[in-house]
Coordinates of C-alpha atoms (C1' of nucleotides) in Angstrom, one line a residue:
Chain A
M1 CA -30.2 4.3 -36.5
E2 CA -26.9 5.9 -37.9
Q3 CA -24.9 4.6 -40.3
V4 CA -21.1 5.0 -39.3
S5 CA -18.0 4.0 -41.5
V6 CA -16.0 1.8 -39.2
A7 CA -12.3 0.0 -39.7
C8 CA -12.5 -3.6 -38.4
A9 CA -9.2 -3.3 -37.4
T10 CA -10.1 -0.6 -34.5
C11 CA -13.1 -2.5 -33.7
A12 CA -13.6 -3.0 -29.7
V13 CA -14.6 -6.6 -30.3
R14 CA -12.4 -7.2 -33.1
N15 CA -10.9 -10.1 -31.1
Q16 CA -13.7 -11.5 -29.1
A17 CA -16.6 -11.6 -31.6
I18 CA -16.9 -14.5 -34.6
C19 CA -14.7 -12.3 -36.7
A20 CA -11.9 -13.0 -34.6
A21 CA -11.5 -16.1 -36.9
L22 CA -10.6 -13.8 -40.0
D23 CA -7.8 -12.5 -41.1
S24 CA -7.1 -8.8 -42.3
A25 CA -7.6 -9.6 -45.9
E26 CA -11.0 -11.7 -45.0
L27 CA -12.3 -9.2 -43.0
T28 CA -12.1 -7.0 -45.9
A29 CA -13.8 -8.9 -47.9
L30 CA -16.8 -9.0 -45.1
S31 CA -16.8 -5.4 -44.1
R32 CA -18.3 -4.7 -47.9
I33 CA -21.4 -6.6 -46.6
R34 CA -21.5 -5.0 -43.4
R35 CA -22.7 -2.0 -41.7
H36 CA -22.6 -0.1 -38.6
Q37 CA -25.8 0.8 -36.8
H38 CA -26.4 2.6 -33.6
L39 CA -29.6 2.0 -31.2
S40 CA -30.9 3.5 -28.6
A41 CA -31.8 2.4 -25.1
G42 CA -34.9 0.6 -25.8
Q43 CA -34.9 1.0 -29.8
T44 CA -36.1 -2.8 -31.3
L45 CA -34.5 -4.6 -33.7
A46 CA -36.3 -6.8 -35.4
W47 CA -39.7 -8.6 -33.9
E48 CA -40.3 -12.1 -33.0
G49 CA -42.1 -13.8 -35.7
D50 CA -41.0 -11.4 -38.7
D51 CA -38.9 -11.9 -41.4
A52 CA -35.1 -13.1 -40.7
F53 CA -33.7 -10.2 -42.9
V54 CA -30.8 -9.5 -40.5
V55 CA -27.8 -10.8 -38.2
A56 CA -25.4 -8.7 -36.2
S57 CA -22.7 -9.0 -33.8
V58 CA -22.3 -6.8 -30.8
T59 CA -19.8 -4.0 -30.7
S60 CA -20.9 -2.2 -27.4
G61 CA -24.1 -2.0 -25.2
V62 CA -26.3 -5.1 -24.1
L63 CA -29.6 -5.8 -25.2
K64 CA -32.4 -8.5 -24.3
L65 CA -33.9 -10.9 -26.7
T66 CA -37.5 -11.8 -25.7
K67 CA -40.5 -13.8 -25.8
S68 CA -44.2 -12.7 -25.4
L69 CA -47.4 -14.3 -24.4
G70 CA -50.4 -12.4 -26.0
D71 CA -51.6 -10.9 -22.7
G72 CA -48.9 -8.7 -21.3
R73 CA -46.5 -11.9 -20.5
E74 CA -43.2 -11.8 -20.8
Q75 CA -40.3 -13.3 -20.6
I76 CA -36.3 -12.1 -21.2
V77 CA -34.8 -15.7 -22.9
G78 CA -31.5 -14.3 -23.8
L79 CA -29.3 -10.9 -23.1
A80 CA -26.4 -9.9 -25.7
F81 CA -23.1 -8.8 -24.2
P82 CA -20.4 -6.9 -26.7
A83 CA -19.1 -10.0 -29.1
D84 CA -22.1 -11.7 -28.9
F85 CA -24.1 -12.7 -32.4
I86 CA -27.4 -11.9 -32.9
G87 CA -29.7 -13.6 -35.1
R88 CA -31.1 -16.2 -36.5
P89 CA -29.1 -17.6 -39.4
F90 CA -30.6 -20.2 -41.8
H91 CA -34.5 -19.5 -40.8
S92 CA -36.9 -17.3 -42.5
K93 CA -38.3 -16.1 -39.1
T94 CA -37.0 -13.9 -36.7
T95 CA -37.7 -16.3 -33.1
N96 CA -37.5 -14.1 -30.9
T97 CA -38.0 -9.9 -30.1
V98 CA -34.1 -8.1 -30.0
T99 CA -34.6 -4.9 -27.9
A100 CA -31.5 -2.3 -27.0
L101 CA -31.3 -2.4 -23.3
T102 CA -28.5 0.5 -23.2
D103 CA -27.2 3.0 -26.0
T104 CA -26.3 -0.4 -28.1
D105 CA -23.7 -0.3 -31.5
I106 CA -23.9 -3.2 -33.8
C107 CA -22.3 -4.6 -36.7
V108 CA -25.2 -6.0 -38.9
F109 CA -25.4 -8.0 -42.3
R110 CA -27.9 -9.3 -44.3
R111 CA -28.7 -12.7 -43.2
S112 CA -28.6 -13.8 -47.2
D113 CA -25.1 -12.1 -47.2
F114 CA -23.8 -13.3 -44.1
E115 CA -24.7 -17.3 -45.1
N116 CA -22.7 -16.8 -47.9
Y117 CA -20.1 -15.4 -47.1
A118 CA -20.2 -17.9 -43.9
S119 CA -20.3 -20.9 -46.6
D120 CA -17.2 -19.3 -47.6
H121 CA -15.7 -19.2 -44.9
P122 CA -15.9 -22.6 -42.2
Q123 CA -13.9 -21.0 -39.6
L124 CA -16.4 -18.5 -39.3
E125 CA -19.4 -21.1 -38.9
R126 CA -16.8 -22.7 -36.8
K127 CA -16.7 -19.4 -34.2
L128 CA -20.8 -19.2 -34.5
L129 CA -20.5 -22.9 -34.0
E130 CA -18.9 -22.7 -30.7
R131 CA -20.8 -19.6 -29.7
T132 CA -24.4 -21.3 -30.3
L133 CA -23.3 -24.2 -28.1
A134 CA -22.5 -22.2 -25.4
E135 CA -25.1 -19.6 -25.8
L136 CA -27.0 -22.9 -25.5
D137 CA -25.6 -23.9 -22.6
R138 CA -26.4 -20.9 -21.0
A139 CA -30.3 -21.1 -21.8
R140 CA -30.6 -24.3 -20.1
D141 CA -28.7 -23.2 -16.8
W142 CA -31.4 -20.4 -16.9
M143 CA -34.1 -23.3 -17.4
T144 CA -33.1 -25.0 -14.2
R145 CA -33.2 -21.2 -12.9
L146 CA -36.7 -21.1 -14.2
G147 CA -38.3 -24.2 -13.6
R148 CA -36.9 -25.2 -10.0
K149 CA -35.4 -22.5 -7.9
S150 CA -37.1 -19.9 -5.6
A151 CA -37.8 -16.7 -6.0
S152 CA -34.6 -15.7 -3.6
E153 CA -32.6 -18.6 -5.5
K154 CA -33.1 -16.9 -8.4
I155 CA -32.0 -13.8 -7.3
C156 CA -29.0 -14.7 -5.6
S157 CA -27.9 -16.8 -8.8
F158 CA -28.9 -14.3 -11.2
L159 CA -26.9 -11.4 -9.5
I160 CA -23.8 -13.8 -9.3
D161 CA -24.1 -14.7 -13.2
I162 CA -24.6 -11.2 -14.0
S163 CA -21.8 -9.8 -12.1
E164 CA -19.7 -12.5 -13.8
R165 CA -21.1 -11.0 -17.2
L166 CA -20.7 -7.7 -16.3
S167 CA -17.1 -7.5 -15.3
A168 CA -15.6 -9.8 -18.5
D169 CA -13.1 -7.8 -20.6
T170 CA -15.5 -7.1 -23.4
C171 CA -17.9 -4.6 -21.2
I172 CA -17.0 -1.1 -20.1
G173 CA -18.9 -0.1 -17.0
A174 CA -18.3 -2.3 -14.2
T175 CA -15.4 -1.6 -11.8
T176 CA -14.8 -4.7 -10.0
A177 CA -17.1 -7.8 -10.2
D178 CA -18.2 -6.6 -6.8
E179 CA -19.7 -3.0 -8.3
F180 CA -21.7 -2.7 -11.1
E181 CA -24.8 -0.9 -12.7
L182 CA -27.8 -3.5 -13.8
P183 CA -28.4 -2.7 -17.4
F184 CA -32.1 -3.2 -16.8
G185 CA -34.5 -2.1 -14.6
R186 CA -36.5 -4.7 -11.6
Q187 CA -39.8 -5.3 -14.4
Q188 CA -36.8 -6.6 -16.6
V189 CA -34.8 -8.6 -13.6
A190 CA -38.6 -9.9 -13.3
D191 CA -38.8 -10.9 -16.7
I192 CA -35.6 -12.4 -16.8
L193 CA -36.3 -14.6 -13.8
G194 CA -40.5 -15.4 -14.0
L195 CA -41.3 -13.4 -11.2
T196 CA -43.2 -10.7 -10.3
I197 CA -41.9 -6.9 -10.2
E198 CA -42.8 -6.7 -6.7
T199 CA -41.3 -9.9 -5.9
V200 CA -38.0 -9.1 -7.3
S201 CA -38.5 -5.9 -4.7
R202 CA -39.0 -7.4 -1.8
Q203 CA -35.9 -10.0 -2.4
L204 CA -33.5 -7.5 -3.0
T205 CA -34.8 -5.6 0.2
A206 CA -34.4 -8.9 1.9
L207 CA -30.6 -9.4 1.0
K208 CA -29.6 -6.0 1.7
R209 CA -31.3 -6.3 5.1
G210 CA -29.3 -9.7 5.8
G211 CA -26.0 -7.5 4.8
L212 CA -25.2 -9.5 1.6
I213 CA -25.6 -7.0 -0.8
D214 CA -26.2 -2.9 -0.7
L215 CA -28.3 -0.6 -3.2
S216 CA -27.3 2.7 -3.7
G217 CA -28.8 4.0 -6.8
R218 CA -31.6 2.2 -8.3
R219 CA -29.4 0.2 -10.6
T220 CA -26.6 -0.5 -8.8
I221 CA -25.7 -3.9 -7.0
H222 CA -22.7 -3.7 -4.4
I223 CA -22.2 -7.2 -3.7
L224 CA -21.0 -7.5 -0.2
D225 CA -20.5 -11.0 0.9
R226 CA -20.1 -13.2 -2.2
T227 CA -19.8 -16.4 -0.6
P228 CA -23.3 -16.9 1.2
L229 CA -24.7 -15.0 -1.8
V230 CA -23.2 -17.9 -4.1
E231 CA -24.6 -20.7 -1.8
A232 CA -27.9 -19.1 -1.7
A233 CA -28.0 -19.4 -4.9
E234 CA -27.8 -23.1 -5.3
T235 CA -25.3 -23.3 -8.1
F236 CA -24.3 -26.6 -8.9
A237 CA -23.9 -26.1 -12.6
Chain B
M1 CA -23.7 -51.2 -23.4
E2 CA -23.3 -54.0 -26.1
Q3 CA -21.0 -52.9 -29.9
V4 CA -22.6 -53.7 -32.9
S5 CA -21.2 -53.3 -36.6
V6 CA -24.0 -51.6 -38.8
A7 CA -23.6 -50.3 -41.7
C8 CA -24.5 -45.9 -42.5
A9 CA -26.0 -46.9 -45.6
T10 CA -28.9 -49.1 -43.8
C11 CA -29.1 -46.5 -40.8
A12 CA -32.3 -45.4 -40.1
V13 CA -31.3 -41.7 -39.4
R14 CA -29.0 -41.2 -42.5
N15 CA -31.1 -38.7 -44.1
Q16 CA -32.1 -37.0 -41.0
A17 CA -28.9 -36.6 -38.7
I18 CA -25.6 -34.8 -39.3
C19 CA -24.5 -36.9 -41.3
A20 CA -26.8 -36.3 -44.2
A21 CA -24.2 -33.6 -44.7
L22 CA -21.8 -36.1 -45.8
D23 CA -21.4 -38.5 -49.4
S24 CA -21.0 -42.1 -49.0
A25 CA -17.2 -42.4 -49.1
E26 CA -16.7 -39.9 -46.3
L27 CA -19.3 -42.0 -44.6
T28 CA -16.9 -44.5 -44.7
A29 CA -14.2 -42.5 -43.7
L30 CA -16.4 -41.6 -40.4
S31 CA -17.5 -45.1 -40.1
R32 CA -14.2 -45.9 -39.1
I33 CA -14.5 -43.6 -35.7
R34 CA -17.4 -44.4 -35.0
R35 CA -19.2 -47.3 -32.6
H36 CA -22.7 -48.4 -32.4
Q37 CA -24.1 -48.9 -28.6
H38 CA -27.3 -49.4 -27.2
L39 CA -28.3 -47.8 -24.1
S40 CA -31.1 -49.8 -22.0
A41 CA -34.1 -47.5 -20.7
G42 CA -32.7 -45.6 -16.8
Q43 CA -29.2 -45.9 -18.1
T44 CA -27.2 -43.0 -18.3
L45 CA -24.2 -42.1 -20.7
A46 CA -22.5 -38.9 -19.6
W47 CA -23.1 -37.0 -15.9
E48 CA -23.0 -32.9 -15.6
G49 CA -19.8 -31.8 -14.7
D50 CA -17.5 -35.2 -15.7
D51 CA -15.3 -34.6 -18.6
A52 CA -16.4 -35.1 -22.1
F53 CA -15.0 -37.6 -23.7
V54 CA -17.9 -38.5 -26.1
V55 CA -20.4 -36.9 -28.3
A56 CA -23.1 -39.3 -30.3
S57 CA -25.5 -39.1 -33.0
V58 CA -29.0 -41.1 -31.9
T59 CA -30.3 -43.7 -33.7
S60 CA -33.5 -45.0 -32.1
G61 CA -35.2 -44.4 -28.4
V62 CA -35.4 -41.2 -26.9
L63 CA -33.3 -39.4 -24.0
K64 CA -33.0 -36.5 -21.6
L65 CA -30.7 -34.5 -20.6
T66 CA -30.7 -33.3 -17.4
K67 CA -29.6 -30.7 -14.4
S68 CA -29.7 -31.7 -10.9
L69 CA -29.1 -28.8 -8.0
G70 CA -27.6 -30.9 -5.2
D71 CA -30.5 -31.8 -3.3
G72 CA -33.1 -33.6 -5.0
R73 CA -34.3 -31.0 -7.1
E74 CA -34.1 -32.2 -10.9
Q75 CA -34.5 -30.1 -14.3
I76 CA -35.1 -31.2 -17.2
V77 CA -33.7 -29.1 -20.1
G78 CA -33.7 -30.8 -23.7
L79 CA -35.1 -34.1 -25.0
A80 CA -32.7 -36.5 -27.6
F81 CA -35.1 -38.0 -30.5
P82 CA -33.5 -40.4 -33.5
A83 CA -31.3 -38.3 -35.5
D84 CA -30.7 -35.7 -32.8
F85 CA -27.2 -35.0 -31.6
I86 CA -26.2 -35.4 -27.8
G87 CA -22.9 -34.2 -26.1
R88 CA -20.8 -30.6 -25.5
P89 CA -18.3 -30.6 -28.8
F90 CA -15.5 -28.0 -28.4
H91 CA -15.9 -28.0 -24.3
S92 CA -14.3 -30.3 -21.8
K93 CA -16.6 -30.9 -19.5
T94 CA -20.1 -32.2 -19.8
T95 CA -22.6 -30.2 -19.1
N96 CA -25.6 -31.8 -18.5
T97 CA -26.5 -35.7 -17.5
V98 CA -27.7 -37.9 -20.7
T99 CA -30.3 -40.5 -19.6
A100 CA -31.8 -42.7 -21.8
L101 CA -35.8 -42.9 -21.3
T102 CA -36.4 -46.1 -23.5
D103 CA -33.9 -48.3 -24.8
T104 CA -31.9 -46.3 -27.2
D105 CA -29.2 -47.1 -29.9
I106 CA -26.5 -44.5 -30.4
C107 CA -23.6 -43.8 -32.7
V108 CA -20.6 -43.2 -31.0
F109 CA -18.1 -41.3 -31.6
R110 CA -14.9 -40.1 -29.0
R111 CA -15.0 -36.1 -28.6
S112 CA -11.4 -36.0 -29.8
D113 CA -12.0 -38.0 -33.5
F114 CA -15.6 -36.2 -33.7
E115 CA -13.7 -32.7 -33.6
N116 CA -10.7 -33.6 -35.8
Y117 CA -13.3 -35.3 -39.0
A118 CA -15.5 -32.3 -38.5
S119 CA -12.5 -30.0 -38.9
D120 CA -11.8 -31.1 -42.1
H121 CA -15.3 -31.2 -43.2
P122 CA -17.1 -28.1 -43.0
Q123 CA -20.7 -29.2 -44.1
L124 CA -20.9 -31.6 -41.2
E125 CA -20.0 -28.9 -38.7
R126 CA -22.9 -26.9 -40.7
K127 CA -25.6 -29.4 -40.1
L128 CA -24.4 -29.3 -36.5
L129 CA -24.9 -25.6 -36.5
E130 CA -28.3 -25.7 -37.9
R131 CA -29.0 -28.5 -35.3
T132 CA -27.5 -26.6 -32.8
L133 CA -29.8 -23.3 -33.1
A134 CA -32.7 -25.1 -33.7
E135 CA -31.9 -26.1 -30.0
L136 CA -31.6 -23.1 -29.0
D137 CA -35.0 -21.8 -30.1
R138 CA -36.5 -24.9 -28.4
A139 CA -34.5 -24.1 -25.3
R140 CA -35.7 -20.6 -25.4
D141 CA -39.7 -21.2 -26.2
W142 CA -39.3 -24.1 -23.3
M143 CA -38.2 -20.9 -21.4
T144 CA -40.7 -19.0 -22.1
R145 CA -42.9 -21.9 -20.6
L146 CA -41.2 -22.2 -17.2
G147 CA -41.1 -18.9 -16.5
R148 CA -44.8 -17.3 -17.4
K149 CA -47.4 -20.0 -17.9
S150 CA -49.2 -21.7 -15.6
A151 CA -49.6 -25.0 -14.8
S152 CA -52.5 -25.9 -16.8
E153 CA -50.5 -23.6 -19.5
K154 CA -47.8 -26.0 -19.1
I155 CA -49.3 -29.2 -19.3
C156 CA -51.1 -28.2 -22.0
S157 CA -48.5 -26.6 -24.6
F158 CA -46.4 -29.5 -23.4
L159 CA -48.8 -31.9 -24.8
I160 CA -48.8 -30.4 -27.9
D161 CA -45.2 -30.2 -27.9
I162 CA -44.4 -33.5 -27.4
S163 CA -47.5 -35.2 -30.1
E164 CA -45.8 -33.3 -32.5
R165 CA -41.7 -34.7 -31.9
L166 CA -43.1 -38.0 -31.2
S167 CA -45.1 -38.0 -34.6
A168 CA -42.1 -36.8 -36.7
D169 CA -40.9 -39.3 -39.0
T170 CA -38.0 -40.2 -37.3
C171 CA -39.8 -41.5 -34.6
I172 CA -42.1 -44.7 -34.5
G173 CA -44.2 -46.3 -31.5
A174 CA -46.9 -42.9 -32.5
T175 CA -49.8 -44.0 -34.5
T176 CA -51.2 -40.6 -35.1
A177 CA -50.3 -37.2 -33.8
D178 CA -53.4 -37.4 -31.6
E179 CA -52.7 -40.9 -29.5
F180 CA -49.6 -41.3 -28.4
E181 CA -47.3 -43.0 -25.4
L182 CA -45.6 -40.7 -24.0
P183 CA -41.6 -42.0 -23.0
F184 CA -41.5 -41.1 -19.8
G185 CA -43.7 -40.9 -16.0
R186 CA -45.7 -38.6 -14.3
Q187 CA -42.4 -37.6 -12.4
Q188 CA -40.5 -36.5 -15.6
V189 CA -43.3 -34.8 -16.9
A190 CA -43.2 -32.4 -14.0
D191 CA -38.9 -32.1 -14.5
I192 CA -39.7 -31.0 -17.8
L193 CA -42.0 -28.3 -16.7
G194 CA -41.2 -27.3 -13.6
L195 CA -43.6 -28.5 -11.4
T196 CA -44.4 -31.7 -8.8
I197 CA -45.9 -34.9 -9.8
E198 CA -49.0 -34.0 -7.8
T199 CA -49.7 -31.0 -10.1
V200 CA -49.2 -32.8 -13.5
S201 CA -51.6 -35.2 -12.2
R202 CA -54.1 -33.0 -11.7
Q203 CA -54.0 -31.1 -14.3
L204 CA -53.7 -34.6 -16.7
T205 CA -57.3 -35.3 -14.6
A206 CA -58.8 -31.7 -15.0
L207 CA -58.0 -31.8 -19.3
K208 CA -59.7 -35.5 -19.0
R209 CA -62.7 -34.4 -17.1
G210 CA -62.9 -31.4 -19.5
G211 CA -63.1 -33.8 -22.4
L212 CA -59.9 -32.6 -24.0
I213 CA -58.2 -35.6 -23.5
D214 CA -57.7 -39.2 -23.2
L215 CA -55.9 -41.6 -20.7
S216 CA -55.6 -45.4 -21.2
G217 CA -52.5 -46.6 -19.7
R218 CA -50.2 -44.7 -17.8
R219 CA -48.3 -43.2 -20.4
T220 CA -50.8 -42.9 -22.9
I221 CA -52.4 -39.7 -24.6
H222 CA -55.4 -39.4 -26.6
I223 CA -56.0 -35.9 -27.4
L224 CA -59.8 -35.3 -28.3
D225 CA -60.0 -32.1 -29.3
R226 CA -56.7 -30.2 -30.0
T227 CA -58.6 -26.8 -30.9
P228 CA -58.9 -25.9 -27.1
L229 CA -56.1 -27.6 -26.5
V230 CA -53.8 -25.2 -28.4
E231 CA -55.6 -22.2 -27.0
A232 CA -55.3 -23.8 -23.3
A233 CA -51.5 -23.7 -24.1
E234 CA -51.4 -19.6 -25.0
T235 CA -48.6 -21.3 -27.7
F236 CA -47.5 -17.9 -29.2
A237 CA -44.2 -18.6 -30.7
Chain C
dC1 C1' -51.8 -63.7 -6.9
dG2 C1' -48.9 -60.6 -5.1
dC3 C1' -45.6 -56.9 -4.7
dA4 C1' -43.6 -52.6 -5.5
dA5 C1' -43.6 -49.1 -8.3
dC6 C1' -46.5 -45.6 -9.9
dA7 C1' -50.6 -42.7 -10.3
dT8 C1' -53.9 -40.5 -8.2
dT9 C1' -56.9 -37.9 -4.5
dG10 C1' -57.7 -34.7 0.0
dA11 C1' -56.8 -31.6 2.6
dG12 C1' -53.7 -28.3 4.4
dA13 C1' -49.6 -25.1 4.5
dC14 C1' -46.9 -21.6 2.2
dA15 C1' -44.5 -19.2 -1.8
dT16 C1' -45.7 -16.1 -4.8
dA17 C1' -48.6 -13.2 -7.1
dT18 C1' -52.6 -9.5 -7.2
dC19 C1' -54.1 -5.3 -5.6
dA20 C1' -53.8 -1.1 -3.8
dA21 C1' -51.2 2.8 -1.7
dG22 C1' -47.0 6.1 -0.4
dG23 C1' -42.3 7.0 -2.0
dA24 C1' -38.0 8.3 -4.1
dG25 C1' -35.4 9.7 -7.9
dA26 C1' -34.5 12.1 -12.3
dG27 C1' -35.4 15.2 -15.7
dT28 C1' -38.6 19.6 -16.5
dG29 C1' -39.4 23.9 -16.8
dG30 C1' -40.7 28.1 -14.2
Chain D
dC1 C1' -32.8 26.7 -7.3
dC2 C1' -37.1 24.8 -6.3
dA3 C1' -41.6 23.2 -7.4
dC4 C1' -43.8 19.5 -10.3
dT5 C1' -44.7 15.7 -12.5
dC6 C1' -43.6 11.1 -14.2
dT7 C1' -41.8 7.3 -14.0
dC8 C1' -39.6 3.4 -11.1
dC9 C1' -39.1 1.2 -7.0
dT10 C1' -41.0 -0.3 -2.3
dT11 C1' -44.0 -1.7 1.3
dG12 C1' -48.5 -3.6 3.1
dA13 C1' -52.6 -6.6 3.0
dT14 C1' -54.8 -9.9 1.2
dA15 C1' -55.5 -13.4 -2.2
dT16 C1' -54.8 -18.2 -4.7
dG17 C1' -52.2 -21.5 -7.2
dT18 C1' -48.9 -25.1 -6.3
dC19 C1' -46.3 -27.3 -3.2
dT20 C1' -46.5 -30.4 0.6
dC21 C1' -47.6 -34.3 3.5
dA22 C1' -50.4 -38.0 4.2
dA23 C1' -52.9 -41.9 2.5
dT24 C1' -55.5 -44.8 -1.1
dG25 C1' -55.6 -46.5 -5.9
dT26 C1' -54.3 -48.7 -9.9
dT27 C1' -50.7 -51.1 -13.1
dG28 C1' -47.5 -54.0 -14.8
dC29 C1' -44.1 -57.2 -13.6
dG30 C1' -42.0 -61.5 -11.2

DNA sequence: CGCAACATTGAGACATATCAAGGAGAGTGG
DNA sequence: CCACTCTCCTTGATATGTCTCAATGTTGCG
């Protein structure tokens, strides 16, 4: 939870995050109400149901957004990569738990400060709106995967998806789109896809045996043959 | 597809839809770029993947937003009730198919007209942002239901959910929160919950036999005992 | 009344979950 | 550098919930 002072001008996501809408003078004003925060892998920023005090932009790292179901069941309902916005403006309660999957740096605002600032800067709200609409699209694709795909289709479409997100320019750690390190273990893949850890493991093994992917490290995925993987993903939308 | 001229002042959702952000002078300007449109039950407004020409506000009726999976599989990823906004601003393609479930009236804008107008009216964009954030919350609850709930939990949480949405003040046709008419048949309930039509039918019959609900007409649901229904829904969030 | 669409019910198949055991990697301390 | 441990992952055997296929029942409409 260390707090660092870093200039926006040198920020890795300066041109991708919602602050891309602001000029340098506006950024200076914004920087007065923000602070930097580091989260270690596994650390939780906010709990579902708690009062929503803060919102943030991700500078580096990956986080998961989760919903819990009383008994241990958990569903990952979103992932936040660099430049993504997290938190719930205009609402008093946090709607999902936010946990860092890797070491993560975020740029944090008190929710009220952010809301006030945004009210005076429509272009910032516009960026946030575009980002939220895109996230909604993503959530709906994800719903289709959860509701209508078989375990193997789920795995394949997930691998395609994540390979693309990890190789986006904001993400480091991905060499090519075809070989990458997952920022999560098997249980989390299961929580993303609505499966059990054993099914995830079996499906990955099956893909490896089928020669479509290679698994070296626990979390390393190497896509050997993308075309059949895309076909097996039943990806239409 | 008849086009009617109706004043915004008398619009049923004047104070609930995003246009609640506008005063009457602004509304007059807005009314120059909008037109009213009627959709019969079953009619489709836009197809997933098509160019996104229009956006709209729902005045009356219920619509479904769907994703298709090549073979017949379909997932309903959203429902639009009166005052809800449909369409995808700031994006050239329609991201899901929009189909009327009941006879429906909508207030339609060419997407480009709407975007231009919205750019000059930040309070309109703000309303749209709030609505989109709420819709994202809803989508994520829905994901949890799809990914982690059993068939009977899915049905119970769905019934609770829909009874609340149908008794909202914008919706007619719901007498009390406890007795209401579903705006969809069994297949559509199945497409909402990621189940088959047979499983939906069996689960509803089981709830009826258990004395929790009563089924009179094909689409009429009467919640007899709400408390155990809520418990069986595993509703935490 | 009679048709057509929709809904229910049953029997059996199948995919995924569950339970249980064994293996592989990464980190730690000797 | 090796043994030790802990955690995570894989694999197997079995159970079970939901799907599939098929038949029958029901409702509303022309």
